[in-house]
GROMACS .gro file of C-alpha atoms in nm:
model
  391
    1MET     CA    1   2.092   4.115  -0.998
    2ALA     CA    2   2.261   4.417  -0.822
    3ASP     CA    3   2.442   4.226  -0.569
    4SER     CA    4   2.793   4.202  -0.708
    5ARG     CA    5   2.821   3.850  -0.557
    6THR     CA    6   2.582   3.747  -0.849
    7ALA     CA    7   2.803   3.865  -1.125
    8VAL     CA    8   2.897   3.535  -1.231
    9LEU     CA    9   2.575   3.361  -1.116
   10VAL     CA   10   2.371   3.577  -1.356
   11ALA     CA   11   2.623   3.480  -1.641
   12ALA     CA   12   2.487   3.140  -1.605
   13VAL     CA   13   2.228   3.232  -1.868
   14ILE     CA   14   2.503   3.303  -2.072
   15VAL     CA   15   2.624   3.487  -2.393
   16ILE     CA   16   2.502   3.398  -2.719
   17SER     CA   17   2.815   3.451  -2.926
   18GLY     CA   18   3.098   3.381  -3.174
   19GLY     CA   19   3.380   3.580  -3.322
   20PRO     CA   20   3.600   3.577  -3.628
   21TYR     CA   21   3.936   3.688  -3.498
   22VAL     CA   22   4.223   3.497  -3.594
   23ALA     CA   23   4.545   3.567  -3.428
   24VAL     CA   24   4.817   3.396  -3.612
   25ALA     CA   25   5.133   3.341  -3.381
   26SER     CA   26   5.401   3.572  -3.435
   27ALA     CA   27   5.763   3.488  -3.420
   28GLU     CA   28   5.730   3.486  -3.041
   29THR     CA   29   5.906   3.168  -2.914
   30ALA     CA   30   5.878   2.999  -2.574
   31ALA     CA   31   6.224   3.005  -2.437
   32ALA     CA   32   6.097   2.892  -2.094
   33PRO     CA   33   6.122   2.523  -2.137
   34ARG     CA   34   6.489   2.502  -2.135
   35ALA     CA   35   6.530   2.767  -1.889
   36THR     CA   36   6.318   2.603  -1.654
   37GLY     CA   37   6.504   2.242  -1.691
   38THR     CA   38   6.204   2.079  -1.871
   39ALA     CA   39   6.400   2.044  -2.227
   40GLU     CA   40   6.342   1.677  -2.226
   41VAL     CA   41   5.956   1.725  -2.191
   42HIS     CA   42   5.977   1.979  -2.471
   43GLU     CA   43   6.154   1.753  -2.711
   44ARG     CA   44   5.935   1.436  -2.607
   45ALA     CA   45   5.623   1.654  -2.693
   46GLY     CA   46   5.789   1.813  -3.016
   47ALA     CA   47   5.667   1.549  -3.247
   48ALA     CA   48   5.304   1.677  -3.226
   49GLY     CA   49   5.160   1.930  -3.483
   50TRP     CA   50   5.111   2.303  -3.444
   51GLN     CA   51   4.822   2.289  -3.200
   52GLY     CA   52   4.918   2.362  -2.863
   53THR     CA   53   5.276   2.519  -2.971
   54PRO     CA   54   5.372   2.783  -2.694
   55VAL     CA   55   5.450   3.120  -2.850
   56ARG     CA   56   5.503   3.304  -2.497
   57VAL     CA   57   5.577   3.161  -2.145
   58GLU     CA   58   5.638   3.398  -1.864
   59PRO     CA   59   5.642   3.338  -1.468
   60LEU     CA   60   5.289   3.383  -1.321
   61PRO     CA   61   5.278   3.699  -1.127
   62ALA     CA   62   5.272   3.601  -0.750
   63ALA     CA   63   4.963   3.793  -0.655
   64ILE     CA   64   4.758   3.561  -0.866
   65ARG     CA   65   4.933   3.213  -0.801
   66LEU     CA   66   4.754   2.934  -0.640
   67ALA     CA   67   4.838   2.852  -0.274
   68GLY     CA   68   5.037   2.541  -0.266
   69ALA     CA   69   5.162   2.545  -0.626
   70GLY     CA   70   5.509   2.518  -0.744
   71ALA     CA   71   5.630   2.648  -1.072
   72SER     CA   72   5.357   2.858  -1.263
   73TRP     CA   73   5.357   3.027  -1.585
   74SER     CA   74   5.111   3.239  -1.803
   75LEU     CA   75   5.133   3.148  -2.155
   76ARG     CA   76   5.019   3.200  -2.516
   77TYR     CA   77   4.976   2.897  -2.746
   78LEU     CA   78   4.820   2.788  -3.067
   79SER     CA   79   4.468   2.659  -3.102
   80THR     CA   80   4.222   2.595  -3.359
   81SER     CA   81   3.981   2.888  -3.382
   82TRP     CA   82   3.598   2.868  -3.423
   83ASN     CA   83   3.626   2.892  -3.791
   84GLY     CA   84   3.891   2.647  -3.825
   85ARG     CA   85   4.195   2.858  -3.867
   86ARG     CA   86   4.499   2.886  -3.646
   87THR     CA   87   4.473   3.149  -3.351
   88THR     CA   88   4.678   3.216  -3.045
   89VAL     CA   89   4.516   3.182  -2.702
   90SER     CA   90   4.647   3.278  -2.367
   91GLY     CA   91   4.612   3.095  -2.030
   92THR     CA   92   4.805   2.963  -1.722
   93LEU     CA   93   4.978   2.669  -1.607
   94SER     CA   94   5.015   2.567  -1.220
   95LEU     CA   95   5.210   2.271  -1.109
   96PRO     CA   96   5.226   2.125  -0.778
   97SER     CA   97   5.497   2.181  -0.547
   98GLY     CA   98   5.764   1.898  -0.524
   99ARG     CA   99   5.900   1.632  -0.749
  100PRO     CA  100   5.684   1.514  -1.036
  101PRO     CA  101   5.584   1.143  -1.082
  102ARG     CA  102   5.775   0.930  -1.309
  103ASP     CA  103   5.533   0.973  -1.589
  104GLY     CA  104   5.482   1.368  -1.524
  105TRP     CA  105   5.198   1.537  -1.332
  106PRO     CA  106   4.852   1.439  -1.415
  107VAL     CA  107   4.664   1.725  -1.575
  108VAL     CA  108   4.333   1.888  -1.516
  109SER     CA  109   4.232   2.135  -1.794
  110PHE     CA  110   4.001   2.393  -1.602
  111GLY     CA  111   3.716   2.575  -1.792
  112HIS     CA  112   3.633   2.918  -1.606
  113GLY     CA  113   3.294   3.074  -1.581
  114PHE     CA  114   3.225   3.365  -1.815
  115GLY     CA  115   3.330   3.707  -1.659
  116GLY     CA  116   3.334   3.893  -1.978
  117SER     CA  117   3.504   3.901  -2.305
  118ALA     CA  118   3.739   4.200  -2.278
  119ASP     CA  119   4.125   4.104  -2.240
  120ALA     CA  120   4.100   4.261  -1.901
  121CYS     CA  121   3.857   4.005  -1.787
  122ALA     CA  122   4.092   3.702  -1.857
  123PRO     CA  123   4.185   3.471  -1.569
  124SER     CA  124   4.537   3.509  -1.663
  125VAL     CA  125   4.518   3.865  -1.576
  126THR     CA  126   4.262   3.852  -1.272
  127GLY     CA  127   4.338   3.536  -1.130
  128PRO     CA  128   4.074   3.274  -1.051
  129SER     CA  129   3.749   3.376  -0.883
  130PRO     CA  130   3.771   3.277  -0.506
  131TRP     CA  131   3.509   3.023  -0.573
  132GLU     CA  132   3.707   2.859  -0.862
  133ARG     CA  133   4.019   2.915  -0.670
  134ALA     CA  134   3.876   2.688  -0.407
  135VAL     CA  135   3.844   2.395  -0.644
  136GLN     CA  136   4.182   2.459  -0.827
  137GLU     CA  137   4.378   2.483  -0.498
  138GLN     CA  138   4.224   2.129  -0.396
  139LEU     CA  139   4.355   1.983  -0.721
  140ILE     CA  140   4.707   2.141  -0.689
  141GLY     CA  141   4.702   2.005  -0.327
  142ALA     CA  142   4.623   1.640  -0.451
  143GLY     CA  143   4.898   1.651  -0.696
  144TYR     CA  144   4.733   1.777  -1.016
  145ALA     CA  145   4.874   2.032  -1.262
  146VAL     CA  146   4.599   2.280  -1.325
  147ALA     CA  147   4.600   2.457  -1.685
  148VAL     CA  148   4.334   2.723  -1.740
  149THR     CA  149   4.286   2.866  -2.067
  150ASP     CA  150   4.140   3.203  -2.109
  151PHE     CA  151   3.929   3.087  -2.407
  152GLU     CA  152   3.983   3.240  -2.754
  153GLY     CA  153   3.996   3.621  -2.785
  154ILE     CA  154   3.977   3.663  -2.400
  155GLY     CA  155   4.333   3.765  -2.309
  156THR     CA  156   4.457   3.825  -2.654
  157PRO     CA  157   4.392   4.075  -2.930
  158GLY     CA  158   4.063   4.054  -3.111
  159GLU     CA  159   3.705   3.924  -3.043
  160SER     CA  160   3.592   3.615  -2.810
  161PRO     CA  161   3.393   3.371  -2.970
  162GLY     CA  162   3.196   3.315  -2.650
  163ILE     CA  163   2.971   3.036  -2.665
  164ASP     CA  164   3.134   2.800  -2.944
  165GLY     CA  165   3.155   2.469  -2.788
  166ARG     CA  166   3.412   2.338  -3.054
  167ALA     CA  167   3.641   2.625  -3.003
  168GLU     CA  168   3.601   2.595  -2.632
  169ALA     CA  169   3.727   2.246  -2.642
  170HIS     CA  170   4.008   2.300  -2.876
  171THR     CA  171   4.150   2.572  -2.632
  172MET     CA  172   4.106   2.311  -2.334
  173VAL     CA  173   4.270   2.063  -2.526
  174ASP     CA  174   4.558   2.274  -2.670
  175ILE     CA  175   4.654   2.383  -2.330
  176VAL     CA  176   4.743   2.042  -2.212
  177ARG     CA  177   4.929   1.993  -2.532
  178ALA     CA  178   5.119   2.339  -2.447
  179ALA     CA  179   5.177   2.226  -2.098
  180ARG     CA  180   5.363   1.901  -2.210
  181ARG     CA  181   5.599   2.128  -2.417
  182ILE     CA  182   5.689   2.366  -2.130
  183ALA     CA  183   5.655   2.123  -1.807
  184PRO     CA  184   5.670   1.763  -1.685
  185VAL     CA  185   5.324   1.661  -1.722
  186SER     CA  186   5.153   1.354  -1.806
  187ARG     CA  187   4.972   1.253  -2.128
  188SER     CA  188   4.673   1.189  -1.900
  189TRP     CA  189   4.425   1.457  -1.822
  190ALA     CA  190   4.075   1.554  -1.736
  191SER     CA  191   3.846   1.829  -1.833
  192VAL     CA  192   3.685   2.002  -1.547
  193GLY     CA  193   3.470   2.320  -1.583
  194TYR     CA  194   3.231   2.565  -1.416
  195SER     CA  195   2.938   2.745  -1.578
  196LEU     CA  196   3.021   2.839  -1.921
  197GLY     CA  197   3.340   2.644  -1.849
  198GLY     CA  198   3.103   2.330  -1.764
  199HIS     CA  199   2.981   2.379  -2.115
  200ALA     CA  200   3.325   2.373  -2.264
  201ALA     CA  201   3.421   2.080  -2.028
  202LEU     CA  202   3.138   1.879  -2.170
  203PHE     CA  203   3.209   1.970  -2.525
  204THR     CA  204   3.572   1.870  -2.449
  205GLY     CA  205   3.456   1.534  -2.329
  206ALA     CA  206   3.292   1.463  -2.655
  207LEU     CA  207   3.551   1.581  -2.891
  208ALA     CA  208   3.893   1.510  -2.705
  209ALA     CA  209   3.942   1.172  -2.854
  210ALA     CA  210   3.910   1.272  -3.206
  211TYR     CA  211   4.079   1.600  -3.179
  212ALA     CA  212   4.401   1.486  -2.966
  213PRO     CA  213   4.428   1.107  -2.986
  214SER     CA  214   4.790   1.124  -2.882
  215LEU     CA  215   4.647   1.252  -2.527
  216ARG     CA  216   4.492   1.021  -2.288
  217HIS     CA  217   4.163   1.205  -2.170
  218VAL     CA  218   4.019   1.024  -1.871
  219GLY     CA  219   3.693   1.198  -1.806
  220THR     CA  220   3.491   1.514  -1.734
  221ILE     CA  221   3.349   1.708  -1.433
  222ALA     CA  222   3.096   1.990  -1.505
  223MET     CA  223   3.003   2.205  -1.238
  224ALA     CA  224   2.694   2.393  -1.300
  225PRO     CA  225   2.726   2.379  -1.662
  226THR     CA  226   2.537   2.599  -1.903
  227THR     CA  227   2.332   2.381  -2.093
  228GLN     CA  228   1.978   2.351  -2.261
  229TRP     CA  229   2.022   2.686  -2.452
  230ARG     CA  230   1.667   2.639  -2.610
  231VAL     CA  231   1.503   2.607  -2.264
  232GLN     CA  232   1.703   2.876  -2.118
  233THR     CA  233   1.591   3.149  -2.374
  234SER     CA  234   1.232   3.037  -2.430
  235GLY     CA  235   1.064   3.211  -2.136
  236PRO     CA  236   0.962   3.577  -2.072
  237ALA     CA  237   1.278   3.705  -1.928
  238PHE     CA  238   1.422   3.760  -2.261
  239ARG     CA  239   1.090   3.824  -2.450
  240ASP     CA  240   0.890   4.050  -2.236
  241PRO     CA  241   0.985   4.420  -2.323
  242VAL     CA  242   0.913   4.547  -1.956
  243ARG     CA  243   1.163   4.285  -1.808
  244GLN     CA  244   1.516   4.391  -1.696
  245VAL     CA  245   1.740   4.307  -1.986
  246ASN     CA  246   2.009   4.014  -1.894
  247HIS     CA  247   2.351   4.157  -1.896
  248THR     CA  248   2.463   3.915  -2.173
  249ILE     CA  249   2.248   4.063  -2.447
  250PRO     CA  250   2.488   4.318  -2.530
  251TYR     CA  251   2.783   4.049  -2.553
  252THR     CA  252   2.555   3.864  -2.793
  253GLY     CA  253   2.493   4.154  -3.030
  254ARG     CA  254   2.873   4.211  -3.038
  255SER     CA  255   2.952   3.862  -3.126
  256LEU     CA  256   2.670   3.788  -3.392
  257ALA     CA  257   2.741   4.083  -3.578
  258LEU     CA  258   3.084   3.909  -3.653
  259THR     CA  259   2.994   3.549  -3.686
  260ARG     CA  260   2.632   3.548  -3.823
  261PRO     CA  261   2.600   3.650  -4.181
  262GLY     CA  262   2.364   3.934  -4.240
  263PHE     CA  263   2.342   4.006  -3.864
  264ARG     CA  264   2.358   4.402  -3.812
  265VAL     CA  265   2.355   4.532  -3.467
  266ALA     CA  266   2.137   4.819  -3.584
  267ASP     CA  267   1.859   4.601  -3.712
  268TRP     CA  268   1.798   4.439  -3.365
  269TYR     CA  269   1.921   4.680  -3.103
  270THR     CA  270   1.807   5.047  -3.021
  271PRO     CA  271   2.056   5.340  -3.006
  272LYS     CA  272   2.068   5.262  -2.624
  273GLY     CA  273   2.138   4.882  -2.693
  274GLN     CA  274   2.422   4.972  -2.970
  275GLU     CA  275   2.611   5.180  -2.700
  276LEU     CA  276   2.591   4.879  -2.469
  277VAL     CA  277   2.714   4.640  -2.762
  278ASP     CA  278   3.007   4.875  -2.776
  279LEU     CA  279   3.058   4.868  -2.426
  280ALA     CA  280   3.062   4.492  -2.383
  281GLY     CA  281   3.407   4.495  -2.586
  282ARG     CA  282   3.570   4.707  -2.296
  283ILE     CA  283   3.417   4.590  -1.954
  284CYS     CA  284   3.382   4.288  -1.756
  285VAL     CA  285   3.056   4.131  -1.618
  286THR     CA  286   3.038   4.294  -1.283
  287GLU     CA  287   3.041   4.637  -1.460
  288MET     CA  288   2.795   4.528  -1.700
  289LEU     CA  289   2.552   4.411  -1.440
  290GLN     CA  290   2.575   4.761  -1.290
  291THR     CA  291   2.537   4.907  -1.606
  292VAL     CA  292   2.215   4.744  -1.715
  293ALA     CA  293   2.066   4.769  -1.399
  294GLY     CA  294   1.687   4.911  -1.448
  295VAL     CA  295   1.739   4.882  -1.817
  296THR     CA  296   1.461   4.671  -2.011
  297ASN     CA  297   1.452   4.455  -2.285
  298GLY     CA  298   1.251   4.705  -2.463
  299ASP     CA  299   1.533   4.982  -2.383
  300VAL     CA  300   1.775   4.738  -2.561
  301LEU     CA  301   1.610   4.563  -2.827
  302LYS     CA  302   1.378   4.676  -3.095
  303ASP     CA  303   1.168   4.371  -3.097
  304PRO     CA  304   1.261   4.151  -2.803
  305PRO     CA  305   1.041   3.830  -2.905
  306ALA     CA  306   1.193   3.850  -3.258
  307ALA     CA  307   1.543   3.899  -3.125
  308ASP     CA  308   1.526   3.613  -2.892
  309ASP     CA  309   1.435   3.398  -3.167
  310GLU     CA  310   1.718   3.519  -3.367
  311PHE     CA  311   1.950   3.436  -3.052
  312ALA     CA  312   1.800   3.079  -3.014
  313ARG     CA  313   1.873   3.009  -3.371
  314ALA     CA  314   2.225   3.106  -3.326
  315LEU     CA  315   2.274   2.880  -3.030
  316ALA     CA  316   2.114   2.564  -3.196
  317ASP     CA  317   2.468   2.431  -3.258
  318GLU     CA  318   2.595   2.493  -2.928
  319GLU     CA  319   2.382   2.228  -2.747
  320ILE     CA  320   2.589   2.001  -2.566
  321PRO     CA  321   2.658   1.672  -2.812
  322VAL     CA  322   2.422   1.393  -2.719
  323MET     CA  323   2.630   1.079  -2.773
  324ARG     CA  324   2.810   0.810  -2.584
  325TYR     CA  325   3.094   1.000  -2.410
  326PRO     CA  326   3.409   0.777  -2.451
  327LYS     CA  327   3.498   0.861  -2.091
  328PRO     CA  328   3.284   0.897  -1.762
  329VAL     CA  329   3.112   1.231  -1.666
  330TYR     CA  330   3.036   1.384  -1.351
  331ILE     CA  331   2.776   1.665  -1.353
  332VAL     CA  332   2.700   1.860  -1.025
  333HIS     CA  333   2.454   2.127  -0.962
  334GLY     CA  334   2.339   2.341  -0.676
  335ALA     CA  335   1.948   2.292  -0.594
  336ASP     CA  336   1.934   2.682  -0.518
  337ASP     CA  337   2.104   2.787  -0.848
  338GLU     CA  338   1.924   3.065  -1.044
  339LEU     CA  339   2.049   2.872  -1.347
  340PRO     CA  340   1.803   2.590  -1.276
  341VAL     CA  341   1.918   2.252  -1.165
  342THR     CA  342   1.662   2.078  -1.384
  343LEU     CA  343   1.879   2.174  -1.681
  344SER     CA  344   2.182   1.991  -1.575
  345GLU     CA  345   1.941   1.688  -1.479
  346MET     CA  346   1.795   1.699  -1.827
  347THR     CA  347   2.141   1.707  -1.982
  348ALA     CA  348   2.250   1.405  -1.765
  349GLY     CA  349   1.946   1.220  -1.870
  350GLN     CA  350   2.002   1.289  -2.221
  351LEU     CA  351   2.378   1.162  -2.190
  352ALA     CA  352   2.245   0.844  -1.996
  353GLY     CA  353   2.004   0.788  -2.280
  354ALA     CA  354   2.301   0.786  -2.513
  355SER     CA  355   2.490   0.502  -2.308
  356SER     CA  356   2.713   0.746  -2.165
  357ASP     CA  357   2.878   0.661  -1.804
  358VAL     CA  358   2.731   0.979  -1.636
  359THR     CA  359   2.673   1.069  -1.267
  360PHE     CA  360   2.445   1.347  -1.179
  361VAL     CA  361   2.471   1.514  -0.833
  362PRO     CA  362   2.242   1.776  -0.719
  363VAL     CA  363   2.361   1.964  -0.415
  364PRO     CA  364   2.104   2.106  -0.181
  365GLY     CA  365   2.135   2.459  -0.005
  366VAL     CA  366   2.393   2.594  -0.248
  367ASP     CA  367   2.362   2.837  -0.564
  368HIS     CA  368   2.565   2.889  -0.870
  369ILE     CA  369   2.879   3.049  -0.652
  370THR     CA  370   2.862   2.852  -0.318
  371LEU     CA  371   2.855   2.525  -0.506
  372LEU     CA  372   3.233   2.518  -0.594
  373PRO     CA  373   3.362   2.554  -0.235
  374ALA     CA  374   3.083   2.297  -0.109
  375VAL     CA  375   3.209   2.044  -0.353
  376ALA     CA  376   3.570   2.123  -0.407
  377GLY     CA  377   3.687   1.796  -0.193
  378ARG     CA  378   3.428   1.584  -0.402
  379VAL     CA  379   3.585   1.725  -0.732
  380ARG     CA  380   3.907   1.624  -0.606
  381GLU     CA  381   3.772   1.272  -0.526
  382TRP     CA  382   3.624   1.252  -0.857
  383ALA     CA  383   3.945   1.330  -1.027
  384ASP     CA  384   4.114   1.057  -0.841
  385ARG     CA  385   3.858   0.817  -0.959
  386LEU     CA  386   3.892   0.916  -1.330
  387PHE     CA  387   4.263   0.887  -1.327
  388ALA     CA  388   4.280   0.566  -1.108
  389HIS     CA  389   4.035   0.401  -1.353
  390ALA     CA  390   4.197   0.511  -1.667
  391PRO     CA  391   4.402   0.250  -1.865
   0.00000   0.00000   0.00000
């Protein structure tokens, strides 16, 4: 837990959350499409609705660009919030270098792992983690545009809805719509995600066809996705008062106070816990891990078992949709991951039982972080397969 290298690893047992912020787009307009020579793409995509409308487009700072990328931007765009209203979301778009194919660059919408819900934790601010960068640069090198949403409320004013599969999916879809308004990219796209972003990618695979029928979703790749919430929260790690508190618990209280009717932080959290809930709005995961080192469930929660039951109820709607997914699904997970590989195995089994085309790949000898560099080449190959087999 104290090792900074586990900052995202431990975030695998992720935040129970939601948030009510709705940032309606201002009069900001994205002048970048015409300035970058993609006016024809802007016009071609302009018949779509407000979802995915860019409201701000700026060059991506050189320090966080992907190696091998061509034109790259940070952007803000409109999406559908967790509560069904219009919201503004931030993210990045990176194109391969060189001349685009006739139909535009195929797109990978990438869901990132949880690094905290403060704006300073957004990948559009920090750049991708080194392990996520390994995958994204493989995809750029293979000729895919890479769009990375920050997810709602991270990178924009207001609170993050955290674990909300539908909102996650909306932001992953709508950044593709935004990309088509600012760059020469194709209608064909795949959802790829890691950890919490793997949860997002799976939700996207279930909802994409209905939410954005004008796009051509070709399939999903989920790397170490956070799934099976009921199983994750049922053990003593969350219920035993003397166990060290999971660093996500402060983020949980902050979100539920905003999204769960009747939930009051002071009813569930001790004064120490309330301080941590407040802090969760300002610091990222690495700092939170250091802050809660040596702090127990009993130090933070008034009644850990009762609080755990409440958190589990809040997560009930965030289980991965078990249905026949319209397009193929790949799920890959490290055998040495502290987020047990059996959770992904269970999820894959449920999807297979619902007649989805799902491939589950356990990878020996790697954990939650070392998985991504180990499978970056395979992710590129799977993406090639998904796009090659799409109609």
